[in-house]
Amino acid sequence: MRVLAIESSCDETGIAIYDSEQGLLSHALYSQIEMHAIYGGVVPELASRDHIRKAIPLIKQVMAEANTTSDDLDGIAYTSGPGLAGALLVGACLARSLAWSWDIPALAVHHMEGHLLAPLLEDPAPEFPFVALLVSGGHTQLVDVQGIGQYEVLGESIDDAAGEAFDKTAKMMDLPYPGGPHISKLAEKGTEGRFKFPRPMTDRPGLDFSFSGLKTFARNTITQCREESGLTEQDKADIALAFEQAAVDTLVIKCRRALKETGRKRLVIAGGVSANRYLRERLQQELKKLDGEVFYPRPEFCTDNGAMIAYAGCQRLMAGQRDGEEIVVHPRWPM
Ligand code: KG4
Ligand code: ZN
């Protein structure tokens, strides 16, 4: 089975073709980050317009690279949610229109299922079952994954997502959007132990997260430094380090707890924040102690991309998923 996919849930247009026999045949990504950066965050209307401009040229490019015509395709997958309504509608309309004219099925895919399955594009791929930590700009979730479509959410953030906390803390220090990678880079120059940030919700049982308190703690520390010394570059680096350590520590503690509760030995991390080097190192150490293994996507498939939607769509098609012809998107869509 061969599936073309369109990802357009936020600020990246991702197109890919996945073949169940040959694997990933081609993929392309256009990031709108530069366009949104001057506004300090994603502007939904601009995102939708840019998806319209970029999607068809990228589809043509990816089909040519994969030496694929419409006759070779068995389905078109698209991200149906969660995400920005207008941006999702661009992908949904395009996928449904192409599928209708090429007389093949279109498949609605959950964006977080895409992230969750992204490590299965790698070699070695994790075997089921596993626990997945999904950490992106919009979500922080721990999920017990028994197989394709068999997901049990074990815990999630009750307020901000981890990536959101990285982005908001970065913005308070006038770092560019998206802030995660910038915080991480600054943290390399930070002074160990100068600030100690809290590890929210780790002192009570359960697998839910909360990141808004961490953000407030960062705001107070930044204000204090501004008043005392005008917020120097070293202050910023020290805050970045303390923030990153607290956020990562919190995620690691909850992953350890989830593995213990489920008895799983395999952990998958996916979503934009899974690109964080310190998080990867810490989880690798942790899983080694537990005699387990940690899996993550290659860096380009940690953040939004079409390949993960093509993979998830192909699995769904093979499992017999068939949707109606109506164009439906789910800006909010629990997994
Ligand atoms: O999965 P993604 O591309 O989009 C969403 O579905 O949200 O994730 C984007 C998020 C942003 O919040 C970004 O700051 C964060 O991932 N991120 C990072 C790193 N790279 C991206 N956060 C921490 N460290 C990184 N290296
Ligand atoms: Zn995402």
GROMACS .gro file of C-alpha atoms and ligand atoms in nm:
model
  362
    1MET     CA    1   0.000   0.000   0.000
    2ARG     CA    2   0.127   0.347  -0.086
    3VAL     CA    3   0.003   0.659   0.089
    4LEU     CA    4   0.054   1.030   0.023
    5ALA     CA    5   0.026   1.250   0.333
    6ILE     CA    6  -0.041   1.614   0.405
    7GLU     CA    7   0.045   1.767   0.744
    8SER     CA    8  -0.073   2.126   0.793
    9SER     CA    9  -0.182   2.151   1.157
   10CYS     CA   10   0.034   2.447   1.254
   11ASP     CA   11   0.327   2.625   1.091
   12GLU     CA   12   0.491   2.353   0.879
   13THR     CA   13   0.365   2.213   0.551
   14GLY     CA   14   0.482   1.850   0.549
   15ILE     CA   15   0.426   1.617   0.253
   16ALA     CA   16   0.544   1.257   0.228
   17ILE     CA   17   0.488   0.923   0.058
   18TYR     CA   18   0.513   0.600   0.258
   19ASP     CA   19   0.500   0.254   0.107
   20SER     CA   20   0.420  -0.046   0.329
   21GLU     CA   21   0.679  -0.260   0.147
   22GLN     CA   22   0.952  -0.009   0.067
   23GLY     CA   23   0.921   0.232   0.361
   24LEU     CA   24   0.946   0.609   0.333
   25LEU     CA   25   0.988   0.698  -0.036
   26SER     CA   26   1.013   1.075  -0.014
   27HIS     CA   27   0.926   1.365   0.209
   28ALA     CA   28   0.945   1.743   0.202
   29LEU     CA   29   0.891   2.010   0.462
   30TYR     CA   30   0.834   2.380   0.435
   31SER     CA   31   0.864   2.566   0.764
   32GLN     CA   32   0.691   2.900   0.813
   33ILE     CA   33   0.893   2.976   1.126
   34GLU     CA   34   1.072   3.278   0.975
   35MET     CA   35   0.743   3.436   0.871
   36HIS     CA   36   0.591   3.401   1.221
   37ALA     CA   37   0.911   3.481   1.414
   38ILE     CA   38   0.865   3.859   1.383
   39TYR     CA   39   0.527   3.825   1.560
   40GLY     CA   40   0.675   3.611   1.840
   41GLY     CA   41   0.436   3.322   1.766
   42VAL     CA   42   0.221   3.161   1.500
   43VAL     CA   43  -0.037   3.389   1.331
   44PRO     CA   44  -0.318   3.146   1.229
   45GLU     CA   45  -0.445   3.337   0.925
   46LEU     CA   46  -0.094   3.371   0.779
   47ALA     CA   47  -0.032   3.002   0.845
   48SER     CA   48  -0.342   2.898   0.646
   49ARG     CA   49  -0.251   3.119   0.350
   50ASP     CA   50   0.102   2.985   0.337
   51HIS     CA   51  -0.015   2.622   0.347
   52ILE     CA   52  -0.232   2.699   0.042
   53ARG     CA   53   0.069   2.844  -0.140
   54LYS     CA   54   0.309   2.562  -0.056
   55ALA     CA   55   0.112   2.236  -0.045
   56ILE     CA   56   0.057   2.167  -0.417
   57PRO     CA   57   0.414   2.244  -0.532
   58LEU     CA   58   0.543   2.019  -0.251
   59ILE     CA   59   0.303   1.738  -0.347
   60LYS     CA   60   0.430   1.757  -0.706
   61GLN     CA   61   0.790   1.754  -0.583
   62VAL     CA   62   0.742   1.458  -0.349
   63MET     CA   63   0.553   1.254  -0.612
   64ALA     CA   64   0.828   1.317  -0.868
   65GLU     CA   65   1.100   1.222  -0.618
   66ALA     CA   66   0.918   0.899  -0.531
   67ASN     CA   67   0.857   0.827  -0.899
   68THR     CA   68   0.490   0.799  -0.811
   69THR     CA   69   0.179   0.892  -1.010
   70SER     CA   70  -0.176   0.904  -0.879
   71ASP     CA   71  -0.226   0.551  -1.020
   72ASP     CA   72   0.034   0.418  -0.773
   73LEU     CA   73  -0.140   0.564  -0.468
   74ASP     CA   74  -0.380   0.367  -0.246
   75GLY     CA   75  -0.481   0.653  -0.019
   76ILE     CA   76  -0.423   1.008   0.100
   77ALA     CA   77  -0.372   1.075   0.469
   78TYR     CA   78  -0.409   1.418   0.623
   79THR     CA   79  -0.387   1.565   0.971
   80SER     CA   80  -0.744   1.620   1.081
   81GLY     CA   81  -0.653   1.761   1.425
   82PRO     CA   82  -0.567   1.881   1.677
   83GLY     CA   83  -0.431   2.210   1.548
   84LEU     CA   84  -0.530   2.546   1.401
   85ALA     CA   85  -0.874   2.519   1.236
   86GLY     CA   86  -0.789   2.716   0.920
   87ALA     CA   87  -0.455   2.541   0.871
   88LEU     CA   88  -0.616   2.199   0.920
   89LEU     CA   89  -0.889   2.286   0.669
   90VAL     CA   90  -0.631   2.354   0.399
   91GLY     CA   91  -0.488   2.001   0.431
   92ALA     CA   92  -0.831   1.839   0.471
   93CYS     CA   93  -0.981   2.012   0.163
   94LEU     CA   94  -0.680   1.931  -0.049
   95ALA     CA   95  -0.662   1.568   0.060
   96ARG     CA   96  -1.035   1.508   0.015
   97SER     CA   97  -1.039   1.680  -0.326
   98LEU     CA   98  -0.741   1.484  -0.459
   99ALA     CA   99  -0.876   1.160  -0.316
  100TRP     CA  100  -1.213   1.222  -0.479
  101SER     CA  101  -1.065   1.303  -0.819
  102TRP     CA  102  -0.819   1.011  -0.805
  103ASP     CA  103  -1.089   0.779  -0.671
  104ILE     CA  104  -0.894   0.660  -0.366
  105PRO     CA  105  -0.976   0.686   0.006
  106ALA     CA  106  -0.876   0.986   0.219
  107LEU     CA  107  -0.786   0.915   0.581
  108ALA     CA  108  -0.813   1.151   0.875
  109VAL     CA  109  -0.509   1.111   1.103
  110HIS     CA  110  -0.465   1.235   1.459
  111HIS     CA  111  -0.158   1.460   1.475
  112MET     CA  112  -0.043   1.311   1.806
  113GLU     CA  113  -0.076   0.957   1.671
  114GLY     CA  114   0.160   1.072   1.397
  115HIS     CA  115   0.414   1.194   1.657
  116LEU     CA  116   0.368   0.880   1.864
  117LEU     CA  117   0.439   0.649   1.569
  118ALA     CA  118   0.727   0.858   1.424
  119PRO     CA  119   0.997   0.644   1.596
  120LEU     CA  120   0.863   0.346   1.400
  121LEU     CA  121   1.012   0.504   1.088
  122GLU     CA  122   1.358   0.440   1.236
  123ASP     CA  123   1.577   0.132   1.241
  124PRO     CA  124   1.565  -0.031   1.490
  125ALA     CA  125   1.200   0.051   1.547
  126PRO     CA  126   1.045  -0.012   1.888
  127GLU     CA  127   0.822  -0.317   1.920
  128PHE     CA  128   0.478  -0.288   2.082
  129PRO     CA  129   0.392  -0.243   2.362
  130PHE     CA  130   0.571   0.068   2.486
  131VAL     CA  131   0.515   0.383   2.687
  132ALA     CA  132   0.530   0.705   2.485
  133LEU     CA  133   0.614   1.050   2.614
  134LEU     CA  134   0.464   1.304   2.374
  135VAL     CA  135   0.612   1.646   2.429
  136SER     CA  136   0.532   1.922   2.183
  137GLY     CA  137   0.428   2.286   2.176
  138GLY     CA  138   0.065   2.189   2.229
  139HIS     CA  139   0.080   1.862   2.424
  140THR     CA  140   0.249   1.683   2.710
  141GLN     CA  141   0.120   1.330   2.746
  142LEU     CA  142   0.224   0.989   2.868
  143VAL     CA  143   0.055   0.717   2.667
  144ASP     CA  144   0.056   0.340   2.702
  145VAL     CA  145   0.074   0.207   2.348
  146GLN     CA  146  -0.033  -0.153   2.296
  147GLY     CA  147  -0.055  -0.140   1.916
  148ILE     CA  148  -0.179   0.078   1.629
  149GLY     CA  149  -0.491   0.254   1.756
  150GLN     CA  150  -0.462   0.103   2.104
  151TYR     CA  151  -0.368   0.399   2.317
  152GLU     CA  152  -0.433   0.468   2.682
  153VAL     CA  153  -0.351   0.816   2.806
  154LEU     CA  154  -0.179   0.769   3.144
  155GLY     CA  155  -0.126   1.135   3.222
  156GLU     CA  156  -0.114   1.479   3.066
  157SER     CA  157  -0.054   1.842   3.141
  158ILE     CA  158  -0.331   2.012   3.330
  159ASP     CA  159  -0.217   2.353   3.198
  160ASP     CA  160   0.072   2.451   2.966
  161ALA     CA  161   0.248   2.198   2.744
  162ALA     CA  162   0.621   2.148   2.802
  163GLY     CA  163   0.713   2.311   2.469
  164GLU     CA  164   0.482   2.602   2.546
  165ALA     CA  165   0.665   2.660   2.875
  166PHE     CA  166   0.999   2.657   2.690
  167ASP     CA  167   0.859   2.904   2.433
  168LYS     CA  168   0.703   3.140   2.689
  169THR     CA  169   1.014   3.144   2.910
  170ALA     CA  170   1.226   3.216   2.603
  171LYS     CA  171   0.996   3.500   2.500
  172MET     CA  172   1.027   3.660   2.846
  173MET     CA  173   1.404   3.675   2.786
  174ASP     CA  174   1.355   3.816   2.432
  175LEU     CA  175   1.480   3.499   2.264
  176PRO     CA  176   1.348   3.418   1.914
  177TYR     CA  177   1.046   3.193   1.846
  178PRO     CA  178   1.028   2.897   1.888
  179GLY     CA  179   1.220   2.924   2.211
  180GLY     CA  180   1.294   2.559   2.295
  181PRO     CA  181   1.613   2.521   2.092
  182HIS     CA  182   1.734   2.867   2.205
  183ILE     CA  183   1.685   2.789   2.575
  184SER     CA  184   1.870   2.463   2.522
  185LYS     CA  185   2.163   2.635   2.351
  186LEU     CA  186   2.185   2.911   2.614
  187ALA     CA  187   2.175   2.651   2.893
  188GLU     CA  188   2.513   2.518   2.776
  189LYS     CA  189   2.671   2.839   2.912
  190GLY     CA  190   2.470   2.840   3.236
  191THR     CA  191   2.615   2.825   3.586
  192GLU     CA  192   2.528   2.504   3.763
  193GLY     CA  193   2.330   2.558   4.084
  194ARG     CA  194   2.282   2.937   4.073
  195PHE     CA  195   1.902   2.904   4.053
  196LYS     CA  196   1.684   2.616   4.163
  197PHE     CA  197   1.348   2.591   3.989
  198PRO     CA  198   1.062   2.374   4.124
  199ARG     CA  199   0.974   2.027   3.987
  200PRO     CA  200   0.595   2.070   3.965
  201MET     CA  201   0.363   1.787   4.075
  202THR     CA  202   0.645   1.540   4.136
  203ASP     CA  203   0.590   1.526   4.513
  204ARG     CA  204   0.246   1.367   4.482
  205PRO     CA  205   0.132   1.049   4.309
  206GLY     CA  206  -0.004   1.044   3.955
  207LEU     CA  207   0.119   1.096   3.603
  208ASP     CA  208  -0.023   1.439   3.521
  209PHE     CA  209   0.201   1.738   3.459
  210SER     CA  210   0.180   2.109   3.525
  211PHE     CA  211   0.417   2.357   3.364
  212SER     CA  212   0.255   2.692   3.429
  213GLY     CA  213   0.412   2.723   3.775
  214LEU     CA  214   0.755   2.673   3.623
  215LYS     CA  215   0.683   2.954   3.380
  216THR     CA  216   0.573   3.182   3.666
  217PHE     CA  217   0.889   3.095   3.859
  218ALA     CA  218   1.091   3.187   3.550
  219ARG     CA  219   0.904   3.519   3.519
  220ASN     CA  220   0.978   3.610   3.880
  221THR     CA  221   1.345   3.517   3.847
  222ILE     CA  222   1.376   3.719   3.525
  223THR     CA  223   1.211   4.023   3.689
  224GLN     CA  224   1.445   3.996   3.987
  225CYS     CA  225   1.753   3.978   3.761
  226ARG     CA  226   1.626   4.272   3.553
  227GLU     CA  227   1.595   4.484   3.867
  228GLU     CA  228   1.931   4.379   4.009
  229SER     CA  229   2.157   4.377   3.704
  230GLY     CA  230   1.951   4.453   3.394
  231LEU     CA  231   1.930   4.085   3.293
  232THR     CA  232   2.278   4.010   3.158
  233GLU     CA  233   2.359   3.737   2.907
  234GLN     CA  234   2.496   3.530   3.197
  235ASP     CA  235   2.167   3.575   3.390
  236LYS     CA  236   1.979   3.448   3.084
  237ALA     CA  237   2.205   3.146   3.050
  238ASP     CA  238   2.173   3.063   3.421
  239ILE     CA  239   1.792   3.089   3.403
  240ALA     CA  240   1.785   2.878   3.085
  241LEU     CA  241   1.989   2.608   3.256
  242ALA     CA  242   1.778   2.605   3.573
  243PHE     CA  243   1.458   2.599   3.366
  244GLU     CA  244   1.576   2.320   3.137
  245GLN     CA  245   1.694   2.109   3.430
  246ALA     CA  246   1.362   2.150   3.610
  247ALA     CA  247   1.150   2.077   3.301
  248VAL     CA  248   1.357   1.774   3.203
  249ASP     CA  249   1.375   1.643   3.561
  250THR     CA  250   0.996   1.662   3.584
  251LEU     CA  251   0.953   1.470   3.258
  252VAL     CA  252   1.209   1.207   3.363
  253ILE     CA  253   1.047   1.150   3.703
  254LYS     CA  254   0.705   1.096   3.541
  255CYS     CA  255   0.847   0.864   3.273
  256ARG     CA  256   1.014   0.653   3.542
  257ARG     CA  257   0.683   0.636   3.728
  258ALA     CA  258   0.487   0.540   3.412
  259LEU     CA  259   0.731   0.262   3.329
  260LYS     CA  260   0.708   0.130   3.682
  261GLU     CA  261   0.327   0.137   3.683
  262THR     CA  262   0.291  -0.034   3.346
  263GLY     CA  263   0.588  -0.269   3.378
  264ARG     CA  264   0.704  -0.167   3.027
  265LYS     CA  265   1.072  -0.167   2.936
  266ARG     CA  266   1.049   0.040   2.620
  267LEU     CA  267   1.002   0.417   2.615
  268VAL     CA  268   0.937   0.624   2.305
  269ILE     CA  269   0.977   1.001   2.309
  270ALA     CA  270   0.834   1.214   2.032
  271GLY     CA  271   0.717   1.568   1.954
  272GLY     CA  272   0.924   1.884   1.921
  273VAL     CA  273   1.070   1.879   2.276
  274SER     CA  274   1.204   1.526   2.218
  275ALA     CA  275   1.474   1.696   2.008
  276ASN     CA  276   1.614   1.830   2.338
  277ARG     CA  277   1.959   1.679   2.388
  278TYR     CA  278   1.958   1.693   2.767
  279LEU     CA  279   1.619   1.517   2.783
  280ARG     CA  280   1.746   1.241   2.553
  281GLU     CA  281   2.063   1.191   2.756
  282ARG     CA  282   1.876   1.177   3.084
  283LEU     CA  283   1.618   0.929   2.956
  284GLN     CA  284   1.887   0.714   2.804
  285GLN     CA  285   2.063   0.693   3.142
  286GLU     CA  286   1.735   0.620   3.313
  287LEU     CA  287   1.634   0.336   3.078
  288LYS     CA  288   1.981   0.185   3.104
  289LYS     CA  289   1.933   0.163   3.482
  290LEU     CA  290   1.600  -0.013   3.424
  291ASP     CA  291   1.755  -0.250   3.170
  292GLY     CA  292   1.522  -0.101   2.910
  293GLU     CA  293   1.556   0.099   2.594
  294VAL     CA  294   1.457   0.444   2.474
  295PHE     CA  295   1.356   0.521   2.114
  296TYR     CA  296   1.313   0.854   1.941
  297PRO     CA  297   1.273   0.985   1.588
  298ARG     CA  298   1.562   1.141   1.396
  299PRO     CA  299   1.570   1.517   1.480
  300GLU     CA  300   1.380   1.626   1.165
  301PHE     CA  301   1.092   1.391   1.253
  302CYS     CA  302   1.070   1.511   1.616
  303THR     CA  303   0.899   1.831   1.508
  304ASP     CA  304   0.598   1.839   1.274
  305ASN     CA  305   0.646   1.655   0.945
  306GLY     CA  306   0.456   1.470   0.675
  307ALA     CA  307   0.642   1.139   0.712
  308MET     CA  308   0.478   1.056   1.046
  309ILE     CA  309   0.130   1.122   0.900
  310ALA     CA  310   0.209   0.908   0.594
  311TYR     CA  311   0.322   0.625   0.822
  312ALA     CA  312   0.018   0.650   1.052
  313GLY     CA  313  -0.216   0.683   0.750
  314CYS     CA  314  -0.070   0.375   0.585
  315GLN     CA  315  -0.114   0.170   0.904
  316ARG     CA  316  -0.473   0.294   0.933
  317LEU     CA  317  -0.546   0.211   0.569
  318MET     CA  318  -0.406  -0.140   0.610
  319ALA     CA  319  -0.614  -0.181   0.926
  320GLY     CA  320  -0.926  -0.103   0.719
  321GLN     CA  321  -1.003   0.256   0.821
  322ARG     CA  322  -1.239   0.422   0.571
  323ASP     CA  323  -1.387   0.767   0.636
  324GLY     CA  324  -1.688   0.939   0.481
  325GLU     CA  325  -1.640   1.209   0.219
  326GLU     CA  326  -1.723   1.509   0.436
  327ILE     CA  327  -1.448   1.757   0.519
  328VAL     CA  328  -1.417   1.751   0.896
  329VAL     CA  329  -1.139   1.891   1.111
  330HIS     CA  330  -1.095   1.868   1.487
  331PRO     CA  331  -0.902   2.168   1.626
  332ARG     CA  332  -0.936   2.001   1.967
  333TRP     CA  333  -0.929   1.626   1.953
  334PRO     CA  334  -0.851   1.402   2.250
  335MET     CA  335  -0.650   1.095   2.163
  336KG4     O1  336   0.589   1.897   1.766
  336KG4     P1  337   0.616   2.038   1.734
  336KG4     O2  338   0.698   2.071   1.612
  336KG4     O3  339   0.484   2.119   1.714
  336KG4     C1  340   0.370   2.097   1.790
  336KG4     O4  341   0.292   2.004   1.753
  336KG4     O5  342   0.356   2.171   1.889
  336KG4     O6  343   0.684   2.102   1.865
  336KG4     C2  344   0.726   2.235   1.872
  336KG4     C3  345   0.779   2.262   2.012
  336KG4     C4  346   0.808   2.409   2.039
  336KG4     O7  347   0.749   2.444   2.161
  336KG4     C5  348   0.959   2.413   2.046
  336KG4     O8  349   1.008   2.517   2.128
  336KG4     C6  350   0.991   2.277   2.102
  336KG4     O9  351   0.901   2.191   2.034
  336KG4     N1  352   1.131   2.236   2.078
  336KG4     C7  353   1.223   2.220   2.177
  336KG4     C8  354   1.345   2.184   2.113
  336KG4     N2  355   1.322   2.181   1.978
  336KG4     C9  356   1.191   2.212   1.959
  336KG4     N3  357   1.212   2.231   2.310
  336KG4    C10  358   1.322   2.208   2.384
  336KG4     N4  359   1.443   2.176   2.332
  336KG4    C11  360   1.459   2.162   2.197
  336KG4     N5  361   1.578   2.131   2.147
  337ZN      ZN  362   0.334   1.843   1.651
   0.00000   0.00000   0.00000
